[in-house]
Each structure stands twice: as C-alpha cells, then as structure tokens.
C-alpha cells in the first residue's frame, strides 16, 4: 500500500483539529477567544496582508473590521452580590412565615405580596447568573431550593391552606 503526501497532510490536519478541540473543551469561551485573537494578530503582523477586494466592503461593512479586541472577562453578577441577594431572599422567607403566623387578614395580603417578591427575586437570580449551577454547584442548589419553596408556597397559598 502506498502512502501519498496528500494522505499525510490530511492526517496532520485532522490531528491538529483534534488537538484544538481537546484544548477548547476545558477552557472558558473568553479564554479561547483571547487565544484566537492573539494568534490572528501574530499571523497578521508576520504576513503581508493582501489588499481587500473592492466589492466586498460594499456588500458587507463588517468585512472592514481589521482586528478584534480582546474579550474582558466580566461576570454579570459577582459571587458576593449573588450571595447577598440569596440572603435577602432568606430574610423575605422569614418575613413571609411571620406574616402567615399573624391572625390579621392584612397579614395574608402582605404575605402574598412577599411571596410574589420572593418568586421575582429567584427569577432575577436565575437571569443575572444563568450558569450558576455549572460555576458554583452549591449556590445553584440553593437557588433551586429557593425556587422549589417559592412554587410550593404559591400552590399552598392558592389552594387555601393558610385561610
């Protein structure tokens, strides 16, 4: 069996692609993007750039972009802020329990509005930090439990368990 140079080149290319895929799996997207931008900048500075084709910029102005800027890693919500919001929700749950324990009819109205605030807070937490379960499983489980408690209490309240 003969091995042709094309087969060797194809095998090398395939191995390079597999190695890139292995490196990308464990890396964060921002790190990967920064790495690719740096490689592109190095290649661009070492190679003579070809003149742009005259008609392409008219069709798509995005082709005029010369260099991408590096991605800064910015967390949507820091972990301390997130923990503070979770603690606030636990405080609201305590207020909710106290309001349910009161014998006033106004206490039930206040309890319902507090429960709606808790549900809104849980939704806000999930929206502010969507990858919390992957990044910090402990905080993710707390948010899941808060959501479960809020939904359960909503069902109990609507069913009339506290009347």
Short mmCIF file of C-alpha atoms in Angstrom, two decimals, residues 23-163:
data_model
loop_
_atom_site.label_atom_id
_atom_site.label_comp_id
_atom_site.label_asym_id
_atom_site.label_seq_id
_atom_site.Cartn_x
_atom_site.Cartn_y
_atom_site.Cartn_z
CA UNK A 23 -7.92 22.27 24.33
CA UNK A 24 -11.23 24.09 23.84
CA UNK A 25 -13.35 21.66 25.88
CA UNK A 26 -11.83 22.65 29.24
CA UNK A 27 -11.39 26.36 28.53
CA UNK A 28 -13.80 29.18 29.06
CA UNK A 29 -15.09 30.90 25.95
CA UNK A 30 -13.38 34.18 26.79
CA UNK A 31 -10.00 32.50 27.20
CA UNK A 32 -10.41 30.67 23.91
CA UNK A 33 -11.44 33.85 22.10
CA UNK A 34 -8.45 35.75 23.51
CA UNK A 35 -6.13 32.97 22.38
CA UNK A 36 -7.56 33.01 18.86
CA UNK A 37 -7.37 36.82 18.65
CA UNK A 38 -3.73 36.75 19.75
CA UNK A 39 -2.91 34.07 17.18
CA UNK A 40 -4.69 36.05 14.48
CA UNK A 41 -2.80 39.22 15.43
CA UNK A 42 0.53 37.36 15.34
CA UNK A 43 -0.27 35.90 11.93
CA UNK A 44 -1.44 39.27 10.65
CA UNK A 45 1.73 41.04 11.77
CA UNK A 46 4.03 38.36 10.35
CA UNK A 47 2.28 38.02 7.00
CA UNK A 48 1.88 40.66 4.33
CA UNK A 49 -1.78 41.49 4.18
CA UNK A 50 -3.47 41.13 0.85
CA UNK A 51 -5.34 44.15 -0.48
CA UNK A 52 -9.07 43.89 0.20
CA UNK A 53 -11.33 43.02 -2.64
CA UNK A 54 -13.10 46.20 -3.74
CA UNK A 55 -16.68 44.91 -3.90
CA UNK A 56 -16.89 43.01 -0.61
CA UNK A 57 -16.93 46.07 1.67
CA UNK A 58 -19.89 47.48 -0.20
CA UNK A 59 -21.83 44.26 0.33
CA UNK A 60 -20.95 43.76 3.99
CA UNK A 61 -19.46 46.59 6.08
CA UNK A 62 -18.43 44.09 8.77
CA UNK A 63 -15.65 42.94 6.47
CA UNK A 64 -13.93 46.28 7.07
CA UNK A 65 -13.13 45.30 10.65
CA UNK A 66 -9.36 44.86 10.80
CA UNK A 67 -8.69 43.49 14.26
CA UNK A 68 -10.83 42.12 17.03
CA UNK A 69 -10.28 43.40 20.54
CA UNK A 70 -9.66 41.03 23.40
CA UNK A 71 -12.59 39.93 25.48
CA UNK A 72 -12.51 41.05 29.06
CA UNK A 73 -13.82 38.52 31.49
CA UNK A 74 -16.71 40.22 33.18
CA UNK A 75 -19.09 38.40 35.42
CA UNK A 76 -22.65 39.61 35.14
CA UNK A 77 -23.04 39.45 38.89
CA UNK A 78 -20.19 38.85 41.30
CA UNK A 79 -20.44 35.99 43.73
CA UNK A 80 -20.65 38.36 46.71
CA UNK A 81 -23.58 40.23 45.18
CA UNK A 82 -25.24 36.92 44.39
CA UNK A 83 -24.84 35.67 47.97
CA UNK A 84 -26.22 38.99 49.23
CA UNK A 85 -29.31 38.57 47.06
CA UNK A 86 -29.77 35.00 48.32
CA UNK A 87 -29.52 36.18 51.93
CA UNK A 88 -32.11 38.87 51.17
CA UNK A 89 -34.46 36.19 49.83
CA UNK A 90 -34.00 34.14 53.01
CA UNK A 91 -34.91 37.25 55.01
CA UNK A 92 -38.04 37.64 52.90
CA UNK A 93 -38.91 34.00 53.58
CA UNK A 94 -38.67 34.67 57.33
CA UNK A 95 -40.95 37.70 56.95
CA UNK A 96 -43.34 35.56 54.92
CA UNK A 97 -43.51 32.97 57.72
CA UNK A 98 -44.16 35.69 60.32
CA UNK A 99 -46.89 37.23 58.17
CA UNK A 100 -48.58 33.84 57.79
CA UNK A 101 -48.50 33.42 61.57
CA UNK A 102 -50.36 36.68 62.18
CA UNK A 103 -54.12 36.45 62.56
CA UNK A 104 -54.84 39.57 60.52
CA UNK A 105 -56.43 39.47 57.10
CA UNK A 106 -53.89 42.13 56.13
CA UNK A 107 -51.17 39.67 57.15
CA UNK A 108 -52.27 37.28 54.40
CA UNK A 109 -52.30 40.08 51.84
CA UNK A 110 -48.83 41.13 52.90
CA UNK A 111 -47.68 37.50 52.87
CA UNK A 112 -48.90 37.06 49.31
CA UNK A 113 -47.08 40.17 48.12
CA UNK A 114 -43.94 38.99 49.94
CA UNK A 115 -44.26 35.59 48.25
CA UNK A 116 -44.50 37.28 44.85
CA UNK A 117 -41.38 39.27 45.73
CA UNK A 118 -39.56 36.04 46.59
CA UNK A 119 -40.54 34.49 43.27
CA UNK A 120 -39.40 37.59 41.41
CA UNK A 121 -36.11 37.52 43.31
CA UNK A 122 -35.49 33.90 42.37
CA UNK A 123 -36.21 34.66 38.71
CA UNK A 124 -33.87 37.64 38.92
CA UNK A 125 -31.10 35.44 40.35
CA UNK A 126 -31.53 32.89 37.58
CA UNK A 127 -31.47 35.64 34.94
CA UNK A 128 -28.47 37.51 36.41
CA UNK A 129 -26.27 34.42 36.65
CA UNK A 130 -27.61 31.74 34.29
CA UNK A 131 -24.59 29.43 34.68
CA UNK A 132 -24.61 29.35 38.47
CA UNK A 133 -25.26 25.59 38.57
CA UNK A 134 -22.15 24.92 36.49
CA UNK A 135 -19.87 27.54 38.03
CA UNK A 136 -20.85 27.08 41.68
CA UNK A 137 -22.98 23.98 42.30
CA UNK A 138 -23.58 24.89 45.97
CA UNK A 139 -25.15 28.24 45.10
CA UNK A 140 -27.01 26.59 42.23
CA UNK A 141 -28.61 24.09 44.58
CA UNK A 142 -29.60 26.89 46.97
CA UNK A 143 -31.30 28.78 44.13
CA UNK A 144 -33.10 25.58 43.07
CA UNK A 145 -34.31 25.01 46.62
CA UNK A 146 -35.48 28.61 46.93
CA UNK A 147 -37.40 28.23 43.69
CA UNK A 148 -38.96 24.99 44.92
CA UNK A 149 -40.01 26.58 48.22
CA UNK A 150 -41.49 29.60 46.43
CA UNK A 151 -43.50 27.48 44.00
CA UNK A 152 -44.69 25.16 46.77
CA UNK A 153 -45.80 28.06 48.93
CA UNK A 154 -47.59 29.61 45.95
CA UNK A 155 -49.52 26.37 45.43
CA UNK A 156 -50.38 26.09 49.14
CA UNK A 157 -51.46 29.72 49.28
CA UNK A 158 -53.66 29.44 46.18
CA UNK A 159 -55.16 26.18 47.47
CA UNK A 160 -56.23 27.94 50.65
CA UNK A 161 -54.11 26.12 53.19
CA UNK A 162 -53.48 29.29 55.19
CA UNK A 163 -57.02 30.64 55.35
#
